[in-house]
Amino acid sequence: MTERLYDADSYLTEFKCKVVSLYSNDDNIYIETDRTAFFPEGGGQTSDIGELGEVHVENVQIIDGKILHFVKNSVENAEKLKNQEVLCGKIDFKKRFSDMQQHSGEHIFSGIVHSLYGYNNVGFHLGSEIVTLDFDGELNEDDICKVENLVNKTIWDNIEIRVLFPTVDELKALTYRSKIEIEGQVRIVEIPGIDVCACCAPHVNRTGEIGIVRVVNFERYKGGTRVSILCGERALYDLRHKLKQNRLVSNLTSSKQDETAAAVERLKNENEKLKYDIVGLTRELLSLKSESIKADRRIIIFDSKLQGKLLQDFAISLMDKVTEFAACFCGENGSYRYCIVSKQVNLQPLCKALNTAFSGRGGGKPEIVQGSLAGSEEAIRNFLSQLAISN
Ligand SMILES: [Zn+2]
């Protein structure tokens, strides 16, 4: 059984260990050692990474009760590990400390939610970015603010975080979260006055080291609430990025930094009004254009302004000017939507021929057909001008 050095000391970054077994498959070399400071993946948290001897440890997992260090299987790595009985391990403490900040922050958050509302944390994920906590009860915005304030107050109180290894009798007398039947020694993480929880992960020594906890999102989830938080350095980087975004929006909208939402809403409303005005003006313009078009046997129009329903409306406005058909197209780069109308000609065979010639799709009634196709304006014009109509 590998001695878990991280159990007693979260700040141990370098250690010596003996290789117990070493084997490989196509992807990885797996190293089992007599002791390790690498925290393996588990309980919703990713594993430590770092170096073992001269090779990089990419992942650490508990498989069949053994802690295995995963190293990429390559000729170089195999050579570096050959005949090595004792290895020096070094964990990536930047990642470890960030994970400790997130995990200790999560305990404080869950402990406070539990004591205020009685909800349990039923799902926890600590990846490389956001940390998510799932509670089995609903929290509203006021609840979230209240909890966030208390969590940060706990951080500023700089309380010692204690790791306990209680005896069976001591454990029986203890009230704590995450109570599941575990064989062997149960490890308890206690934040006095805030939380007591069974947990195997490394934590910071004092709450002050977490720095800050920010809720970045919360939503209803499976009848409860999913809360996304960021702690410490991750919260700092997130705030920096989002404040920069807000500063840019403030500059773009010439508004104060704490009034950007109102400024964007004003712009959005203005934009919607302008869009509405443009549709009205386009209709007027197309009406004038339609009036100016002379009556003919066939009329073929290409116009990029015939967006949405305007295509059909414009085609219908030409219906009385033609003895055969009026065909209208809207699009660009050889890709067009079409609408063709007629009072005299059955357009269904014409539509079929057009689709066949230009990889088109669409159809309709004898007097109106619509669809889309691909081809050059010139080729489409030629095709429709020369098309023989047999009624
Ligand atoms: Zn935990």
mmCIF file of C-alpha atoms and ligand atoms in Angstrom:
data_model
loop_
_atom_site.group_PDB
_atom_site.id
_atom_site.type_symbol
_atom_site.label_atom_id
_atom_site.label_comp_id
_atom_site.label_asym_id
_atom_site.label_seq_id
_atom_site.Cartn_x
_atom_site.Cartn_y
_atom_site.Cartn_z
ATOM 1 C CA MET A 1 0.000 0.000 0.000
ATOM 2 C CA THR A 2 1.490 3.301 -1.081
ATOM 3 C CA GLU A 3 2.070 5.763 1.764
ATOM 4 C CA ARG A 4 0.015 8.867 1.012
ATOM 5 C CA LEU A 5 2.311 11.716 1.929
ATOM 6 C CA TYR A 6 -0.297 14.313 0.894
ATOM 7 C CA ASP A 7 -2.619 13.092 3.654
ATOM 8 C CA ALA A 8 -0.542 14.691 6.386
ATOM 9 C CA ASP A 9 1.236 17.499 4.521
ATOM 10 C CA SER A 10 -0.400 19.430 1.671
ATOM 11 C CA TYR A 11 2.728 21.539 1.181
ATOM 12 C CA LEU A 12 5.188 18.697 0.606
ATOM 13 C CA THR A 13 6.363 19.148 -2.968
ATOM 14 C CA GLU A 14 9.490 17.001 -3.160
ATOM 15 C CA PHE A 15 10.008 13.442 -1.926
ATOM 16 C CA LYS A 16 12.015 10.300 -2.504
ATOM 17 C CA CYS A 17 10.338 6.965 -3.231
ATOM 18 C CA LYS A 18 11.112 3.413 -4.247
ATOM 19 C CA VAL A 19 9.625 1.864 -7.370
ATOM 20 C CA VAL A 20 7.349 -1.018 -6.362
ATOM 21 C CA SER A 21 6.184 -1.991 -9.843
ATOM 22 C CA LEU A 22 6.414 -0.605 -13.328
ATOM 23 C CA TYR A 23 4.551 -1.742 -16.432
ATOM 24 C CA SER A 24 3.303 -0.263 -19.667
ATOM 25 C CA ASN A 25 0.852 -0.468 -22.552
ATOM 26 C CA ASP A 26 0.930 1.348 -25.906
ATOM 27 C CA ASP A 27 0.001 4.688 -24.335
ATOM 28 C CA ASN A 28 1.413 4.812 -20.832
ATOM 29 C CA ILE A 29 4.030 3.612 -18.438
ATOM 30 C CA TYR A 30 2.480 3.014 -15.006
ATOM 31 C CA ILE A 31 4.643 3.500 -11.944
ATOM 32 C CA GLU A 32 3.665 2.319 -8.496
ATOM 33 C CA THR A 33 5.866 3.568 -5.652
ATOM 34 C CA ASP A 34 6.136 2.888 -1.898
ATOM 35 C CA ARG A 35 5.168 6.490 -1.096
ATOM 36 C CA THR A 36 3.912 9.507 -3.011
ATOM 37 C CA ALA A 37 3.029 13.173 -2.590
ATOM 38 C CA PHE A 38 0.987 13.079 -5.835
ATOM 39 C CA PHE A 39 -2.741 13.387 -5.088
ATOM 40 C CA PRO A 40 -4.583 10.934 -7.378
ATOM 41 C CA GLU A 41 -7.751 11.876 -9.251
ATOM 42 C CA GLY A 42 -10.817 11.337 -7.112
ATOM 43 C CA GLY A 43 -13.830 12.878 -5.457
ATOM 44 C CA GLY A 44 -14.436 15.241 -8.386
ATOM 45 C CA GLN A 45 -10.873 16.595 -8.425
ATOM 46 C CA THR A 46 -8.184 16.075 -11.079
ATOM 47 C CA SER A 47 -4.835 14.616 -10.038
ATOM 48 C CA ASP A 48 -1.546 16.339 -9.386
ATOM 49 C CA ILE A 49 0.985 16.498 -12.190
ATOM 50 C CA GLY A 50 4.752 16.868 -11.932
ATOM 51 C CA GLU A 51 8.003 14.959 -12.291
ATOM 52 C CA LEU A 52 9.076 11.519 -11.139
ATOM 53 C CA GLY A 53 12.813 11.071 -11.684
ATOM 54 C CA GLU A 54 13.368 12.583 -15.122
ATOM 55 C CA VAL A 55 9.937 11.827 -16.548
ATOM 56 C CA HIS A 56 6.753 13.877 -16.547
ATOM 57 C CA VAL A 57 3.753 12.502 -14.635
ATOM 58 C CA GLU A 58 0.636 13.412 -16.616
ATOM 59 C CA ASN A 59 -1.991 11.818 -14.416
ATOM 60 C CA VAL A 60 -2.292 9.825 -11.212
ATOM 61 C CA GLN A 61 -5.108 7.356 -10.605
ATOM 62 C CA ILE A 62 -6.135 4.812 -8.029
ATOM 63 C CA ILE A 63 -6.674 1.536 -9.887
ATOM 64 C CA ASP A 64 -7.537 -1.652 -7.966
ATOM 65 C CA GLY A 65 -6.458 0.071 -4.767
ATOM 66 C CA LYS A 66 -3.043 1.007 -6.165
ATOM 67 C CA ILE A 67 -1.871 4.568 -6.774
ATOM 68 C CA LEU A 68 -0.445 4.604 -10.305
ATOM 69 C CA HIS A 69 1.565 7.465 -11.816
ATOM 70 C CA PHE A 70 0.855 7.721 -15.566
ATOM 71 C CA VAL A 71 3.841 8.586 -17.762
ATOM 72 C CA LYS A 72 3.650 8.859 -21.564
ATOM 73 C CA ASN A 73 5.060 5.687 -23.121
ATOM 74 C CA SER A 74 8.008 6.658 -25.312
ATOM 75 C CA VAL A 75 11.468 5.260 -26.013
ATOM 76 C CA GLU A 76 13.036 8.218 -24.153
ATOM 77 C CA ASN A 77 10.863 7.801 -21.063
ATOM 78 C CA ALA A 78 11.401 4.027 -20.979
ATOM 79 C CA GLU A 79 15.158 4.616 -21.179
ATOM 80 C CA LYS A 80 15.049 7.224 -18.376
ATOM 81 C CA LEU A 81 13.188 4.802 -16.088
ATOM 82 C CA LYS A 82 15.320 1.746 -16.869
ATOM 83 C CA ASN A 83 16.911 0.212 -13.746
ATOM 84 C CA GLN A 84 15.745 3.130 -11.589
ATOM 85 C CA GLU A 85 14.893 1.816 -8.130
ATOM 86 C CA VAL A 86 14.727 5.106 -6.237
ATOM 87 C CA LEU A 87 13.123 8.184 -7.756
ATOM 88 C CA CYS A 88 12.810 11.811 -6.664
ATOM 89 C CA GLY A 89 9.273 13.123 -7.055
ATOM 90 C CA LYS A 90 8.321 16.749 -7.510
ATOM 91 C CA ILE A 91 4.723 17.904 -7.836
ATOM 92 C CA ASP A 92 3.614 20.978 -9.776
ATOM 93 C CA PHE A 93 2.814 23.148 -6.770
ATOM 94 C CA LYS A 94 1.227 25.964 -8.802
ATOM 95 C CA LYS A 95 -1.526 23.562 -9.895
ATOM 96 C CA ARG A 96 -1.695 21.925 -6.454
ATOM 97 C CA PHE A 97 -2.059 25.261 -4.632
ATOM 98 C CA SER A 98 -4.774 26.399 -7.064
ATOM 99 C CA ASP A 99 -6.618 23.091 -6.460
ATOM 100 C CA MET A 100 -6.224 23.556 -2.681
ATOM 101 C CA GLN A 101 -7.669 27.081 -2.902
ATOM 102 C CA GLN A 102 -10.667 25.776 -4.878
ATOM 103 C CA HIS A 103 -11.245 22.738 -2.665
ATOM 104 C CA SER A 104 -10.974 24.584 0.666
ATOM 105 C CA GLY A 105 -13.222 27.321 -0.761
ATOM 106 C CA GLU A 106 -15.737 24.652 -1.725
ATOM 107 C CA HIS A 107 -15.766 23.192 1.810
ATOM 108 C CA ILE A 108 -16.465 26.626 3.316
ATOM 109 C CA PHE A 109 -19.213 27.287 0.754
ATOM 110 C CA SER A 110 -20.855 23.880 1.226
ATOM 111 C CA GLY A 111 -20.516 24.080 5.025
ATOM 112 C CA ILE A 112 -22.241 27.476 5.131
ATOM 113 C CA VAL A 113 -25.026 26.381 2.738
ATOM 114 C CA HIS A 114 -25.551 23.301 4.901
ATOM 115 C CA SER A 115 -25.738 25.222 8.178
ATOM 116 C CA LEU A 116 -27.969 28.022 6.768
ATOM 117 C CA TYR A 117 -30.343 25.985 4.562
ATOM 118 C CA GLY A 118 -29.700 22.313 5.416
ATOM 119 C CA TYR A 119 -28.866 21.467 1.798
ATOM 120 C CA ASN A 120 -26.249 18.861 0.921
ATOM 121 C CA ASN A 121 -23.549 19.142 -1.703
ATOM 122 C CA VAL A 122 -24.472 16.186 -3.929
ATOM 123 C CA GLY A 123 -22.070 16.881 -6.801
ATOM 124 C CA PHE A 124 -18.651 18.468 -6.964
ATOM 125 C CA HIS A 125 -16.361 19.017 -9.929
ATOM 126 C CA LEU A 126 -12.947 20.641 -9.734
ATOM 127 C CA GLY A 127 -11.481 20.800 -13.223
ATOM 128 C CA SER A 128 -8.913 23.148 -14.683
ATOM 129 C CA GLU A 129 -11.297 26.118 -14.800
ATOM 130 C CA ILE A 130 -14.681 26.520 -13.124
ATOM 131 C CA VAL A 131 -15.582 24.652 -9.941
ATOM 132 C CA THR A 132 -19.182 23.437 -9.760
ATOM 133 C CA LEU A 133 -21.166 22.502 -6.661
ATOM 134 C CA ASP A 134 -24.598 20.875 -6.855
ATOM 135 C CA PHE A 135 -26.947 21.391 -3.907
ATOM 136 C CA ASP A 136 -30.132 19.409 -3.309
ATOM 137 C CA GLY A 137 -32.225 22.519 -2.666
ATOM 138 C CA GLU A 138 -33.056 25.811 -4.363
ATOM 139 C CA LEU A 139 -30.997 28.923 -3.689
ATOM 140 C CA ASN A 140 -32.054 32.349 -4.999
ATOM 141 C CA GLU A 141 -29.875 35.371 -5.748
ATOM 142 C CA ASP A 142 -30.209 36.784 -2.216
ATOM 143 C CA ASP A 143 -29.235 33.404 -0.718
ATOM 144 C CA ILE A 144 -26.200 33.215 -3.003
ATOM 145 C CA CYS A 145 -25.064 36.746 -2.032
ATOM 146 C CA LYS A 146 -25.517 35.968 1.648
ATOM 147 C CA VAL A 147 -23.469 32.766 1.371
ATOM 148 C CA GLU A 148 -20.774 34.473 -0.714
ATOM 149 C CA ASN A 149 -20.422 37.227 1.900
ATOM 150 C CA LEU A 150 -20.114 34.715 4.740
ATOM 151 C CA VAL A 151 -17.617 32.594 2.795
ATOM 152 C CA ASN A 152 -15.369 35.612 2.261
ATOM 153 C CA LYS A 153 -15.782 36.712 5.900
ATOM 154 C CA THR A 154 -14.534 33.209 6.855
ATOM 155 C CA ILE A 155 -11.528 33.734 4.575
ATOM 156 C CA TRP A 156 -10.691 37.099 6.203
ATOM 157 C CA ASP A 157 -10.988 35.497 9.673
ATOM 158 C CA ASN A 158 -8.017 33.352 8.585
ATOM 159 C CA ILE A 159 -9.183 30.258 10.470
ATOM 160 C CA GLU A 160 -6.887 27.243 10.767
ATOM 161 C CA ILE A 161 -8.019 24.262 8.674
ATOM 162 C CA ARG A 162 -7.404 21.073 10.631
ATOM 163 C CA VAL A 163 -6.963 17.530 9.331
ATOM 164 C CA LEU A 164 -8.070 14.870 11.834
ATOM 165 C CA PHE A 165 -7.710 11.105 11.877
ATOM 166 C CA PRO A 166 -10.331 10.132 14.498
ATOM 167 C CA THR A 167 -10.614 6.709 16.117
ATOM 168 C CA VAL A 168 -13.741 4.672 15.403
ATOM 169 C CA ASP A 169 -15.323 5.836 18.702
ATOM 170 C CA GLU A 170 -14.387 9.476 18.106
ATOM 171 C CA LEU A 171 -15.875 9.225 14.624
ATOM 172 C CA LYS A 172 -19.147 7.848 15.975
ATOM 173 C CA ALA A 173 -19.496 10.901 18.201
ATOM 174 C CA LEU A 174 -18.729 13.298 15.357
ATOM 175 C CA THR A 175 -21.285 15.101 13.147
ATOM 176 C CA TYR A 176 -19.810 15.690 9.708
ATOM 177 C CA ARG A 177 -20.701 16.004 6.001
ATOM 178 C CA SER A 178 -19.984 13.349 3.321
ATOM 179 C CA LYS A 179 -20.713 10.550 5.711
ATOM 180 C CA ILE A 180 -20.215 7.363 3.718
ATOM 181 C CA GLU A 181 -19.050 3.942 4.813
ATOM 182 C CA ILE A 182 -15.312 3.889 4.273
ATOM 183 C CA GLU A 183 -13.114 0.972 5.154
ATOM 184 C CA GLY A 184 -10.135 1.905 7.290
ATOM 185 C CA GLN A 185 -9.132 5.304 8.590
ATOM 186 C CA VAL A 186 -11.504 8.180 7.840
ATOM 187 C CA ARG A 187 -9.828 11.553 7.253
ATOM 188 C CA ILE A 188 -11.755 14.542 8.522
ATOM 189 C CA VAL A 189 -11.189 18.124 7.392
ATOM 190 C CA GLU A 190 -12.408 20.609 9.977
ATOM 191 C CA ILE A 191 -12.814 24.356 9.609
ATOM 192 C CA PRO A 192 -13.783 25.193 13.217
ATOM 193 C CA GLY A 193 -17.186 26.848 13.500
ATOM 194 C CA ILE A 194 -17.833 26.478 9.740
ATOM 195 C CA ASP A 195 -17.563 22.902 8.506
ATOM 196 C CA VAL A 196 -16.606 19.339 9.322
ATOM 197 C CA CYS A 197 -16.347 16.973 6.354
ATOM 198 C CA ALA A 198 -14.825 13.623 5.443
ATOM 199 C CA CYS A 199 -12.337 14.337 2.662
ATOM 200 C CA CYS A 200 -9.126 12.855 1.260
ATOM 201 C CA ALA A 201 -7.896 15.896 -0.666
ATOM 202 C CA PRO A 202 -5.137 18.388 0.197
ATOM 203 C CA HIS A 203 -6.286 21.697 1.746
ATOM 204 C CA VAL A 204 -4.650 25.027 2.584
ATOM 205 C CA ASN A 205 -3.527 25.459 6.212
ATOM 206 C CA ARG A 206 -5.531 28.615 6.895
ATOM 207 C CA THR A 207 -8.629 30.031 5.211
ATOM 208 C CA GLY A 208 -6.815 33.322 4.460
ATOM 209 C CA GLU A 209 -4.741 31.528 1.816
ATOM 210 C CA ILE A 210 -7.870 31.106 -0.346
ATOM 211 C CA GLY A 211 -7.831 34.874 -0.918
ATOM 212 C CA ILE A 212 -11.343 35.290 -2.325
ATOM 213 C CA VAL A 213 -14.312 33.177 -3.419
ATOM 214 C CA ARG A 214 -16.548 34.480 -6.204
ATOM 215 C CA VAL A 215 -19.787 32.935 -7.459
ATOM 216 C CA VAL A 216 -19.650 33.214 -11.244
ATOM 217 C CA ASN A 217 -22.968 31.508 -11.987
ATOM 218 C CA PHE A 218 -25.879 29.665 -10.424
ATOM 219 C CA GLU A 219 -28.776 27.843 -12.047
ATOM 220 C CA ARG A 220 -31.543 25.391 -11.290
ATOM 221 C CA TYR A 221 -30.257 21.871 -11.660
ATOM 222 C CA LYS A 222 -32.066 18.560 -11.066
ATOM 223 C CA GLY A 223 -34.493 20.096 -8.590
ATOM 224 C CA GLY A 224 -31.688 21.856 -6.738
ATOM 225 C CA THR A 225 -29.054 24.445 -7.579
ATOM 226 C CA ARG A 226 -25.751 24.225 -9.449
ATOM 227 C CA VAL A 227 -23.355 26.915 -8.241
ATOM 228 C CA SER A 228 -20.147 27.728 -10.139
ATOM 229 C CA ILE A 229 -17.388 29.327 -8.107
ATOM 230 C CA LEU A 230 -13.803 30.463 -8.536
ATOM 231 C CA CYS A 231 -11.345 30.831 -5.685
ATOM 232 C CA GLY A 232 -8.028 32.606 -5.183
ATOM 233 C CA GLU A 233 -5.885 33.125 -8.265
ATOM 234 C CA ARG A 234 -8.582 31.803 -10.605
ATOM 235 C CA ALA A 235 -11.043 34.373 -9.237
ATOM 236 C CA LEU A 236 -8.463 37.145 -9.739
ATOM 237 C CA TYR A 237 -7.804 36.200 -13.387
ATOM 238 C CA ASP A 238 -11.516 35.816 -14.089
ATOM 239 C CA LEU A 239 -12.316 39.221 -12.587
ATOM 240 C CA ARG A 240 -9.439 40.850 -14.478
ATOM 241 C CA HIS A 241 -10.679 39.416 -17.783
ATOM 242 C CA LYS A 242 -14.319 40.372 -17.153
ATOM 243 C CA LEU A 243 -13.481 43.858 -15.903
ATOM 244 C CA LYS A 244 -11.446 44.412 -19.059
ATOM 245 C CA GLN A 245 -14.451 43.343 -21.134
ATOM 246 C CA ASN A 246 -16.599 45.815 -19.201
ATOM 247 C CA ARG A 247 -14.011 48.584 -19.663
ATOM 248 C CA LEU A 248 -14.043 47.962 -23.433
ATOM 249 C CA VAL A 249 -17.865 48.049 -23.512
ATOM 250 C CA SER A 250 -17.753 51.249 -21.449
ATOM 251 C CA ASN A 251 -15.375 52.853 -23.976
ATOM 252 C CA LEU A 252 -17.388 51.645 -26.975
ATOM 253 C CA THR A 253 -20.662 52.943 -25.549
ATOM 254 C CA SER A 254 -19.176 56.101 -23.934
ATOM 255 C CA SER A 255 -20.802 55.125 -20.665
ATOM 256 C CA LYS A 256 -19.609 54.874 -17.067
ATOM 257 C CA GLN A 257 -18.204 51.475 -16.103
ATOM 258 C CA ASP A 258 -21.076 50.803 -13.693
ATOM 259 C CA GLU A 259 -23.717 51.778 -16.272
ATOM 260 C CA THR A 260 -22.694 49.611 -19.226
ATOM 261 C CA ALA A 261 -25.778 47.368 -19.140
ATOM 262 C CA ALA A 262 -28.125 50.359 -19.501
ATOM 263 C CA ALA A 263 -25.967 51.721 -22.340
ATOM 264 C CA VAL A 264 -26.029 48.388 -24.206
ATOM 265 C CA GLU A 265 -29.783 48.109 -23.707
ATOM 266 C CA ARG A 266 -30.209 51.601 -25.218
ATOM 267 C CA LEU A 267 -28.080 50.590 -28.219
ATOM 268 C CA LYS A 268 -30.036 47.370 -28.633
ATOM 269 C CA ASN A 269 -33.353 49.251 -28.629
ATOM 270 C CA GLU A 270 -32.003 51.817 -31.113
ATOM 271 C CA ASN A 271 -30.772 49.006 -33.334
ATOM 272 C CA GLU A 272 -34.145 47.308 -33.304
ATOM 273 C CA LYS A 273 -35.898 50.546 -34.232
ATOM 274 C CA LEU A 274 -33.423 51.126 -37.068
ATOM 275 C CA LYS A 275 -33.979 47.596 -38.389
ATOM 276 C CA TYR A 276 -37.722 48.224 -38.334
ATOM 277 C CA ASP A 277 -37.251 51.549 -40.172
ATOM 278 C CA ILE A 278 -35.018 49.892 -42.765
ATOM 279 C CA VAL A 279 -37.650 47.239 -43.518
ATOM 280 C CA GLY A 280 -40.246 50.024 -43.991
ATOM 281 C CA LEU A 281 -37.948 52.034 -46.269
ATOM 282 C CA THR A 282 -36.983 48.940 -48.250
ATOM 283 C CA ARG A 283 -40.651 48.150 -48.814
ATOM 284 C CA GLU A 284 -41.244 51.678 -50.092
ATOM 285 C CA LEU A 285 -38.199 51.437 -52.351
ATOM 286 C CA LEU A 286 -39.255 48.065 -53.739
ATOM 287 C CA SER A 287 -42.774 49.325 -54.313
ATOM 288 C CA LEU A 288 -41.369 52.190 -56.422
ATOM 289 C CA LYS A 289 -39.100 49.740 -58.251
ATOM 290 C CA SER A 290 -42.016 47.419 -58.929
ATOM 291 C CA GLU A 291 -44.067 50.307 -60.337
ATOM 292 C CA SER A 292 -41.207 51.318 -62.643
ATOM 293 C CA ILE A 293 -40.829 47.868 -64.168
ATOM 294 C CA LYS A 294 -42.507 47.622 -67.535
ATOM 295 C CA ALA A 295 -44.926 44.842 -68.391
ATOM 296 C CA ASP A 296 -43.312 41.989 -70.299
ATOM 297 C CA ARG A 297 -43.623 38.336 -71.196
ATOM 298 C CA ARG A 298 -41.085 37.292 -68.555
ATOM 299 C CA ILE A 299 -39.466 39.401 -65.823
ATOM 300 C CA ILE A 300 -36.285 38.191 -64.077
ATOM 301 C CA ILE A 301 -35.010 40.228 -61.131
ATOM 302 C CA PHE A 302 -31.903 39.747 -58.949
ATOM 303 C CA ASP A 303 -31.874 42.013 -55.872
ATOM 304 C CA SER A 304 -30.022 41.516 -52.572
ATOM 305 C CA LYS A 305 -32.589 43.666 -50.762
ATOM 306 C CA LEU A 306 -35.284 40.999 -51.182
ATOM 307 C CA GLN A 307 -34.590 39.539 -47.727
ATOM 308 C CA GLY A 308 -37.049 37.277 -45.911
ATOM 309 C CA LYS A 309 -40.675 37.767 -46.854
ATOM 310 C CA LEU A 310 -39.837 40.691 -49.182
ATOM 311 C CA LEU A 311 -38.844 38.174 -51.892
ATOM 312 C CA GLN A 312 -42.327 36.695 -52.102
ATOM 313 C CA ASP A 313 -44.077 40.073 -51.699
ATOM 314 C CA PHE A 314 -42.025 41.618 -54.496
ATOM 315 C CA ALA A 315 -42.608 38.668 -56.853
ATOM 316 C CA ILE A 316 -46.386 38.871 -56.252
ATOM 317 C CA SER A 317 -46.299 42.617 -56.952
ATOM 318 C CA LEU A 318 -45.077 41.751 -60.463
ATOM 319 C CA MET A 319 -47.713 39.095 -61.145
ATOM 320 C CA ASP A 320 -50.025 41.324 -63.207
ATOM 321 C CA LYS A 321 -47.155 42.650 -65.345
ATOM 322 C CA VAL A 322 -46.259 39.351 -66.979
ATOM 323 C CA THR A 323 -47.921 37.100 -69.496
ATOM 324 C CA GLU A 324 -45.715 34.131 -68.549
ATOM 325 C CA PHE A 325 -43.835 34.480 -65.230
ATOM 326 C CA ALA A 326 -41.937 36.799 -62.890
ATOM 327 C CA ALA A 327 -38.881 35.268 -61.222
ATOM 328 C CA CYS A 328 -37.164 37.016 -58.293
ATOM 329 C CA PHE A 329 -33.831 36.070 -56.722
ATOM 330 C CA CYS A 330 -32.028 37.135 -53.562
ATOM 331 C CA GLY A 331 -28.568 36.017 -52.512
ATOM 332 C CA GLU A 332 -24.881 36.272 -53.236
ATOM 333 C CA ASN A 333 -21.789 34.279 -54.251
ATOM 334 C CA GLY A 334 -23.811 32.059 -56.550
ATOM 335 C CA SER A 335 -26.258 30.954 -53.864
ATOM 336 C CA TYR A 336 -29.811 32.249 -54.233
ATOM 337 C CA ARG A 337 -33.315 31.964 -52.832
ATOM 338 C CA TYR A 338 -35.986 32.259 -55.462
ATOM 339 C CA CYS A 339 -39.696 32.955 -55.819
ATOM 340 C CA ILE A 340 -41.467 32.615 -59.172
ATOM 341 C CA VAL A 341 -45.084 33.610 -59.807
ATOM 342 C CA SER A 342 -47.494 33.338 -62.714
ATOM 343 C CA LYS A 343 -51.214 33.630 -63.509
ATOM 344 C CA GLN A 344 -51.022 31.860 -66.834
ATOM 345 C CA VAL A 345 -48.326 29.186 -66.609
ATOM 346 C CA ASN A 346 -48.178 26.056 -64.456
ATOM 347 C CA LEU A 347 -44.844 26.659 -62.726
ATOM 348 C CA GLN A 348 -44.317 23.186 -61.285
ATOM 349 C CA PRO A 349 -42.531 21.684 -64.370
ATOM 350 C CA LEU A 350 -40.481 24.923 -64.683
ATOM 351 C CA CYS A 351 -39.479 24.668 -61.027
ATOM 352 C CA LYS A 352 -38.397 21.070 -61.470
ATOM 353 C CA ALA A 353 -36.288 21.938 -64.536
ATOM 354 C CA LEU A 354 -34.703 24.875 -62.704
ATOM 355 C CA ASN A 355 -33.814 22.737 -59.671
ATOM 356 C CA THR A 356 -32.326 20.055 -61.889
ATOM 357 C CA ALA A 357 -30.204 22.576 -63.775
ATOM 358 C CA PHE A 358 -28.900 24.414 -60.700
ATOM 359 C CA SER A 359 -28.800 21.826 -57.876
ATOM 360 C CA GLY A 360 -31.857 23.469 -56.425
ATOM 361 C CA ARG A 361 -34.442 22.547 -53.819
ATOM 362 C CA GLY A 362 -37.987 23.741 -53.589
ATOM 363 C CA GLY A 363 -41.429 23.606 -55.111
ATOM 364 C CA GLY A 364 -44.944 24.920 -54.598
ATOM 365 C CA LYS A 365 -48.266 25.461 -56.285
ATOM 366 C CA PRO A 366 -48.840 25.928 -60.052
ATOM 367 C CA GLU A 367 -49.025 29.726 -59.574
ATOM 368 C CA ILE A 368 -46.134 30.194 -57.084
ATOM 369 C CA VAL A 369 -42.932 28.213 -56.471
ATOM 370 C CA GLN A 370 -40.110 28.926 -54.046
ATOM 371 C CA GLY A 371 -36.747 27.414 -53.186
ATOM 372 C CA SER A 372 -33.002 27.819 -53.308
ATOM 373 C CA LEU A 373 -30.349 27.012 -55.865
ATOM 374 C CA ALA A 374 -26.702 27.503 -56.825
ATOM 375 C CA GLY A 375 -25.414 29.106 -60.014
ATOM 376 C CA SER A 376 -24.273 32.355 -61.580
ATOM 377 C CA GLU A 377 -26.775 35.144 -62.235
ATOM 378 C CA GLU A 378 -25.890 35.035 -65.920
ATOM 379 C CA ALA A 379 -26.485 31.280 -66.253
ATOM 380 C CA ILE A 380 -29.797 31.474 -64.386
ATOM 381 C CA ARG A 381 -30.977 34.423 -66.522
ATOM 382 C CA ASN A 382 -30.041 32.595 -69.735
ATOM 383 C CA PHE A 383 -31.777 29.421 -68.597
ATOM 384 C CA LEU A 384 -35.031 31.178 -67.709
ATOM 385 C CA SER A 385 -35.001 33.454 -70.787
ATOM 386 C CA GLN A 386 -34.567 30.556 -73.169
ATOM 387 C CA LEU A 387 -36.785 28.050 -71.381
ATOM 388 C CA ALA A 388 -39.549 26.742 -73.639
ATOM 389 C CA ILE A 389 -42.937 26.770 -71.964
ATOM 390 C CA SER A 390 -45.517 24.206 -72.933
ATOM 391 C CA ASN A 391 -48.840 24.640 -71.232
HETATM 392 ZN ZN ZN B 1 -13.348 17.683 0.135
#
